[in-house]
Coordinates of C-alpha atoms and ligand atoms in Angstrom, one line a residue:
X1 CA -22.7 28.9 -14.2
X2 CA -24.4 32.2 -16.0
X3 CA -23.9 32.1 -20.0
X4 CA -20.9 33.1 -21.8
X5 CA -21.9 36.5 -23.8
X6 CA -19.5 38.4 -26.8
X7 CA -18.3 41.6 -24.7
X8 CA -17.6 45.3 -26.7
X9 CA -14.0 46.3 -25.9
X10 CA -14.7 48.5 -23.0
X11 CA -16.6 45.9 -20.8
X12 CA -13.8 43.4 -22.0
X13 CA -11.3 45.7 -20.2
X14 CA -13.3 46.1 -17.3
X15 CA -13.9 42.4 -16.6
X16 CA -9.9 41.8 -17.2
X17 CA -9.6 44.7 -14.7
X18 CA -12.6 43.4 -12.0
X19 CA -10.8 39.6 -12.6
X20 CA -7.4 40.8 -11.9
X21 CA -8.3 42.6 -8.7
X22 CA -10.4 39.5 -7.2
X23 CA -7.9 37.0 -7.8
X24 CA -5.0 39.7 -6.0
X25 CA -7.4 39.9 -3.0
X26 CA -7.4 36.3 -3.3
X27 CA -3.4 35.7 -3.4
X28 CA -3.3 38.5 -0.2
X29 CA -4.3 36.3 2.1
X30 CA -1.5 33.5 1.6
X31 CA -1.3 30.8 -0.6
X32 CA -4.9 29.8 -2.3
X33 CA -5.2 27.3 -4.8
X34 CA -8.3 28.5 -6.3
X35 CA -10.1 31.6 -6.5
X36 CA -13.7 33.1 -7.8
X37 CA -17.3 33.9 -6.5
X38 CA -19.9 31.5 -5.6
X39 CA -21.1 29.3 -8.5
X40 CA -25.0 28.4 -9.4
X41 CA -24.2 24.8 -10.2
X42 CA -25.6 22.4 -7.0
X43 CA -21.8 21.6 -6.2
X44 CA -21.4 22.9 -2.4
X45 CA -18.0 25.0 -2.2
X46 CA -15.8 25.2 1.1
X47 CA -13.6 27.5 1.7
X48 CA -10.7 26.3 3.9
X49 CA -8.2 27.9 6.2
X50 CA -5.4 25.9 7.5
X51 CA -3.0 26.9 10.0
X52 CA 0.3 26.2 7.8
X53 CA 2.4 23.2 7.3
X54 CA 4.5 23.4 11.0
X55 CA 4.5 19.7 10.8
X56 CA 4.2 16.0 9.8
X57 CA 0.3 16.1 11.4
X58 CA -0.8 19.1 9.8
X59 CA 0.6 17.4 6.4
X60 CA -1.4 14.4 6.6
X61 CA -4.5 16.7 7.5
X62 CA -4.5 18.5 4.5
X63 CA -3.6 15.5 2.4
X64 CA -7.3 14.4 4.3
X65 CA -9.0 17.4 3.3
X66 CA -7.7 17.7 0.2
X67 CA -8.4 14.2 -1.1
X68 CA -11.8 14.0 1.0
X69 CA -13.2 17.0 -1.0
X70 CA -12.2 15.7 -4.2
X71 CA -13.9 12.1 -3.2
X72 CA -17.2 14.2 -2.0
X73 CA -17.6 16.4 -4.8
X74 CA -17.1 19.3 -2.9
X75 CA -15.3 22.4 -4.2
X76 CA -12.7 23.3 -1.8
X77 CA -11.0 26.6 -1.6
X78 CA -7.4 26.0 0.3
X79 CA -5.4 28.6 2.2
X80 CA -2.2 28.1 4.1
X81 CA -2.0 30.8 6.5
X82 CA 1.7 30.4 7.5
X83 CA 0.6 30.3 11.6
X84 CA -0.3 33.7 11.2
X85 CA -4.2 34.7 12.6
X86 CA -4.5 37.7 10.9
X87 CA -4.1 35.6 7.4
X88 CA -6.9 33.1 8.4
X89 CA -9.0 36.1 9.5
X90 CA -8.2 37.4 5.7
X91 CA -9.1 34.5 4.1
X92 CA -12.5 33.8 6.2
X93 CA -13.2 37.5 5.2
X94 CA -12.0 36.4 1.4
X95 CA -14.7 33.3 1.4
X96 CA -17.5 35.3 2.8
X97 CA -17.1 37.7 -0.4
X98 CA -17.2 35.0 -2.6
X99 CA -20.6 33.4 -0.7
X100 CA -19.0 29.9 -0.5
X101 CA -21.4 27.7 0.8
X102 CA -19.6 26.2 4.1
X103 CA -17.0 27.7 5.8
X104 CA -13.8 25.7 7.9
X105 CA -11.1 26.2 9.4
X106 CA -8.3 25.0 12.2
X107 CA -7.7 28.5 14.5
X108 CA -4.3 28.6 15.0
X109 CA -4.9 30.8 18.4
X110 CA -8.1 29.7 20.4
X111 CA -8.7 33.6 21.1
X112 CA -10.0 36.3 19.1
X113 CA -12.8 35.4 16.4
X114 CA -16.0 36.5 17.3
X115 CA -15.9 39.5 14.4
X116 CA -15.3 37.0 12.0
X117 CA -17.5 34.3 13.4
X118 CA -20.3 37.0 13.7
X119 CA -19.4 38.4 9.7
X120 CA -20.3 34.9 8.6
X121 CA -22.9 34.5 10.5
X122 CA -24.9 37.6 9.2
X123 CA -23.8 36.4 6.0
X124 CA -25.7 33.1 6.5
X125 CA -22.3 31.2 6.1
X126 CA -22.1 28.0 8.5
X127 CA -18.7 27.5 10.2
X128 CA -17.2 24.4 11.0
X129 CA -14.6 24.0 13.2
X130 CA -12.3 21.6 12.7
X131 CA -9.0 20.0 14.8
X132 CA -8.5 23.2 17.1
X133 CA -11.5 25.2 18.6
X134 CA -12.3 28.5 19.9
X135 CA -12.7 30.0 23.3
X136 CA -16.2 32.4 21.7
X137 CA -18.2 32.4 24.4
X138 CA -21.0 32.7 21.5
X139 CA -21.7 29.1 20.8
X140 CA -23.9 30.3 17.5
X141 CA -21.0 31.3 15.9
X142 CA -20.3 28.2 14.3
X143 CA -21.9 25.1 13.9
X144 CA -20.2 22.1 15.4
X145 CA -16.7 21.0 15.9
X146 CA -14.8 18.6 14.7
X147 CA -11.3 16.9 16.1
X148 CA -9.5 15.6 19.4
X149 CA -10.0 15.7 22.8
X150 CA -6.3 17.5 24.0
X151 CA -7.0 17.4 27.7
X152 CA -7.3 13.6 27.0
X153 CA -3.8 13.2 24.9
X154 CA -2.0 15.2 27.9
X155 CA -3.8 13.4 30.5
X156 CA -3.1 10.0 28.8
X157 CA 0.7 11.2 28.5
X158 CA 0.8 12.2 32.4
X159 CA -1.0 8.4 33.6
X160 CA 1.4 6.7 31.3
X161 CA 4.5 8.8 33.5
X162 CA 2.9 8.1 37.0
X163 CA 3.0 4.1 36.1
X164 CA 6.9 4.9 34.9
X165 CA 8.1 6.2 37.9
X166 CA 5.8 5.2 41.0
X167 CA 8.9 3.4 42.5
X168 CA 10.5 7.1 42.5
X169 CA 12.1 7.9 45.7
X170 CA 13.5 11.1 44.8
X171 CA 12.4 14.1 42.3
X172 CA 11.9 13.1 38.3
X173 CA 13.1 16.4 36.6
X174 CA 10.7 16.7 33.5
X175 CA 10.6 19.5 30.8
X176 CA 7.6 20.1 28.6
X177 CA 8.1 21.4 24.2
X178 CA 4.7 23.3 24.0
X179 CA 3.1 23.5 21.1
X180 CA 2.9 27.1 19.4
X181 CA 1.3 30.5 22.5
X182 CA -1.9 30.3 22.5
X183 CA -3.5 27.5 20.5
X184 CA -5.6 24.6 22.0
X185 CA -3.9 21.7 21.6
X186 CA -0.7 23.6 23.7
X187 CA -3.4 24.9 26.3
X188 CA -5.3 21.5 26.9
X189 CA -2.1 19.2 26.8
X190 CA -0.7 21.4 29.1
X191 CA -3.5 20.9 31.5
X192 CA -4.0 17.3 31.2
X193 CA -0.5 16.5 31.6
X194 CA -0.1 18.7 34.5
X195 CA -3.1 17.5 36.3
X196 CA -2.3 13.9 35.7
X197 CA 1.5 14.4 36.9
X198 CA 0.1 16.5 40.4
X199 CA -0.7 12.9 42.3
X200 CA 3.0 12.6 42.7
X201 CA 5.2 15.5 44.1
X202 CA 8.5 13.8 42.8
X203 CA 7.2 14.6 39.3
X204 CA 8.2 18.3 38.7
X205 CA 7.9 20.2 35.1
X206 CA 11.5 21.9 35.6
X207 CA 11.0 24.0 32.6
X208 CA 8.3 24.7 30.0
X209 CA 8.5 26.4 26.8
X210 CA 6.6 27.1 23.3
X211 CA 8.3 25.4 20.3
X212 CA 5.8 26.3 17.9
X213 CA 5.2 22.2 16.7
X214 CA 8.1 22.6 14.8
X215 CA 11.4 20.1 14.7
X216 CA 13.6 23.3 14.4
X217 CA 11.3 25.0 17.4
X218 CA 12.0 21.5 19.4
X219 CA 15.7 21.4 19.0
X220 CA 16.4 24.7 19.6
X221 CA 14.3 24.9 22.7
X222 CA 16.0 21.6 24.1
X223 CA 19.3 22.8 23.5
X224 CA 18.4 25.9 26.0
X225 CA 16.7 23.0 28.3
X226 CA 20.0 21.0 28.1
X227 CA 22.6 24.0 28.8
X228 CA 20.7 25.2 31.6
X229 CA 19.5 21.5 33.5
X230 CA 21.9 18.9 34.1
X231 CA 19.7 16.7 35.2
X232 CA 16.3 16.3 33.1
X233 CA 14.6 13.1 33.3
X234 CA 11.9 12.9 30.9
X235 CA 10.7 14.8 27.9
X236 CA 6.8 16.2 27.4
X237 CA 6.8 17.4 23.8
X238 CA 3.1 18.3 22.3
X239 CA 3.8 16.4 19.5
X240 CA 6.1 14.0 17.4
X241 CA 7.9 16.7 15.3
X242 CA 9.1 18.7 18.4
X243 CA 10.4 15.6 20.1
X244 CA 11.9 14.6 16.6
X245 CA 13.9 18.0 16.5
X246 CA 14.4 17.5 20.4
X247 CA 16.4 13.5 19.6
X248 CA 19.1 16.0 17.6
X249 CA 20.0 18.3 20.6
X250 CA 19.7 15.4 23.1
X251 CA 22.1 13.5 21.1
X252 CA 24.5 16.4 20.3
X253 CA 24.7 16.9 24.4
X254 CA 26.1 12.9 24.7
X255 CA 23.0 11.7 26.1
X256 CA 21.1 8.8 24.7
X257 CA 17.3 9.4 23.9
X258 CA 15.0 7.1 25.2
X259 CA 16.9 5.9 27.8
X260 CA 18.3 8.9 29.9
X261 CA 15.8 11.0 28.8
X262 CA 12.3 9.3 29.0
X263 CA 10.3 10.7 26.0
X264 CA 6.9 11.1 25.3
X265 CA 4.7 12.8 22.4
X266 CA 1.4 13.2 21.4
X267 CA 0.3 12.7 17.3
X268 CA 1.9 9.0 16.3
X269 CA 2.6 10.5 13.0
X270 CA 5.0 7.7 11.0
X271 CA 8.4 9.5 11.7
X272 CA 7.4 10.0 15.7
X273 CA 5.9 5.8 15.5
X274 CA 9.5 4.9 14.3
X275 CA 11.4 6.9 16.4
X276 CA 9.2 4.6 19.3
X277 CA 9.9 1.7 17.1
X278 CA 13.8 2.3 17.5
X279 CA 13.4 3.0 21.2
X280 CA 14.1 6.7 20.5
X281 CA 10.6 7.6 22.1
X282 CA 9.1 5.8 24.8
X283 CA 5.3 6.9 24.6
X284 CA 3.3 8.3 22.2
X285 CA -0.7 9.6 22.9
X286 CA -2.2 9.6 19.1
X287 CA -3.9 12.6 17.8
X288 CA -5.5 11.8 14.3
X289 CA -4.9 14.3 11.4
X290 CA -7.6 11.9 9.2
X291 CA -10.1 14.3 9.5
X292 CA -11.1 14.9 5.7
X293 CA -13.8 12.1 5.5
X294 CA -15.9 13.5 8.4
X295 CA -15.9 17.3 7.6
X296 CA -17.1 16.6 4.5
X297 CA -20.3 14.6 5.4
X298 CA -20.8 17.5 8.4
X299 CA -20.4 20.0 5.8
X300 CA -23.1 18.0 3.5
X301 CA -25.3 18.1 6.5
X302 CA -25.1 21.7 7.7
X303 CA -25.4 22.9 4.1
X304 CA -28.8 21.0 3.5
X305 CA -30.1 22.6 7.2
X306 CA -29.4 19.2 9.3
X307 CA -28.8 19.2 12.7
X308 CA -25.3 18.2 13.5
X309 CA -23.8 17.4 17.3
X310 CA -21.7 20.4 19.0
X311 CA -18.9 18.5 19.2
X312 CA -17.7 15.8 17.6
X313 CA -14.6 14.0 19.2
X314 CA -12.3 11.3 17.4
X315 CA -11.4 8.0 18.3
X316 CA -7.7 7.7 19.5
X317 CA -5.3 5.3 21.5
X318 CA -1.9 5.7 22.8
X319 CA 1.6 3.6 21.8
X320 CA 4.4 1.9 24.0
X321 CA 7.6 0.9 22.0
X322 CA 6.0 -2.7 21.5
X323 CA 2.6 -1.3 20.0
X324 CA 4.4 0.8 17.7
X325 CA 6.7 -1.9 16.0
X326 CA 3.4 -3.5 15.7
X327 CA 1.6 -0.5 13.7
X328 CA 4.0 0.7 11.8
X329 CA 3.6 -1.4 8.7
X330 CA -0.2 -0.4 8.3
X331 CA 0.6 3.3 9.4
X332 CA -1.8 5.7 6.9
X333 CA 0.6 8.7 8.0
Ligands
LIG1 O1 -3.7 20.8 16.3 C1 -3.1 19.6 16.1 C2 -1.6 19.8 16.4 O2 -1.1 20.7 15.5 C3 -0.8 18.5 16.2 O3 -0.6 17.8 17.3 C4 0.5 19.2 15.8 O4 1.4 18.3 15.3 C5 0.0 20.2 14.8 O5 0.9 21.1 14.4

């Protein structure tokens, strides 16, 4: 930190003036919690951009971060960018101007940050890239990734189906709650479930449609499902708090979730793991949230010039009905 000096009245005024304007730009770009240029003091500073707060996952992930940063001595510089791209590219823009030390984020699209990636690049920022990735074709634009592998969760989701319903004899009706347009985890559970599912043609996605990871987005979206299918069969949401919002409108239509509609998830956040539990659910692929820990020691490494590995997937395992009531009690999130 530079010395504290006495100011004469006009540079007073000025420094209110330059203060006030950083700390608007600042506040622009959505909710920060701290603001402020780079500071000369051997403490590394991250600036973070997260996606929003859509749902029970993405709470838990910036509890991690959060707590993580605090426990590494880190300095971290939060913003919630309420789903919207243009916000997160704001706020990278924001931590490039105030030479943070590492940048990270969670791209709420996979598409379009190259500009940015490149800005922080010529800056000599390092990016790290954490739970979602991007489809830059550029693989210097950031340093290494850090979070699940999606094709997995979906493919995992599909097997577990397939074992359901190899007796079939005639055609499973399924409908699939994507996650929100665009972003990975939608994309790559899309794919793995779909390519799992192909190896039997009675197993047909009737309907698909985005319900933004949201419980509001998931009921809403499976009362339109309902209305216009009588008969669906099973349930692919992306993730626990879709299917959560999904068990109001199945249960609101008279039917009886978990038994005559089959459902499966992907995250195991608590709520989704009780709604297994209580035989609301019937399969649940986990994707971990608990990310914090790791991106601070990568952010440790890239800052002191380390090599770190391209990609760096998490361990994760799936839960029947049985395997949940087991979990549950020691359940971090
Ligand atoms: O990117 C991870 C996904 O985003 C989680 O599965 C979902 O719950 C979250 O909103």
């Amino acid at each position: 930190m530079g010395k504290m000096r006495t100011q004469s009245a006009p540079w007073r005024a000025a420094a209110v003036l330059a203060s006030v304007l950083l700390v608007g730009g600042v506040a622009a770009c959505g909710n920060s919690d701290t603001g402020g240029g780079a500071k000369d003091d051997g403490k590394i500073t991250m600036g973070f951009s997260q996606v929003g707060a859509e749902s029970g996952w993405r709470t838990a992930n910036t509890t991690s971060i959060k707590e993580s940063a605090a426990a590494a001595g880190i300095e971290l510089k939060f913003d919630d960018a309420q789903q919207k791209q243009e916000n997160q590219i704001k706020a990278i823009r924001n931590y490039i101007q105030q030479k943070v030390d590492v940048i990270a984020f969670s791209p709420v699209v996979e598409s379009g940050w190259d500009t940015v990636l490149k800005e922080a690049k010529d800056a000599g920022i390092p990016v790290i890239l954490t739970d979602r990735s991007v489809d830059s074709a550029d693989k210097t634009l950031y340093k290494t990734f850090l979070g699940s592998d999606f094709v997995k969760e979906g493919r995992l989701a599909g097997e577990w189906l397939v074992e359901q319903k190899k007796s079939a004899t005639g055609p499973v009706n399924i409908v699939e709650l994507q996650g929100n347009t665009g972003a990975a985890p939608a994309n790559d559970r899309k794919k793995g479930f779909g390519e799992a599912i192909a190896v039997n043609p009675n197993l047909k996605i009737i309907a698909s449609q985005p319900g933004d990871f949201t419980r509001a987005g998931g009921k809403q979206v499976m009362e339109q499902f309902l209305k216009a299918n009588p008969k669906i069969d099973v349930l692919f949401a992306h993730n626990d708090d879709m299917g959560l919002g999904a068990l109001e409108a199945i249960t609101a239509a008279g039917k009886v979730p978990g038994k005559d509609i089959t459902i499966i998830t992907v995250d195991a956040v608590k709520d989704g793991m009780q709604a297994l539990a209580d035989g609301k659910f019937n399969f649940i692929a986990e994707c971990s949230p608990l990310l914090g820990p790791q991106l601070m020691d990568l952010a440790k490494k890239v800052h002191a010039g380390e090599e770190v590995p391209a990609r760096i997937e998490t361990e994760e395992t799936t839960f029947t009905q049985e395997q949940a009531k087991e979990a549950l009690p020691n359940r971090k999130y």
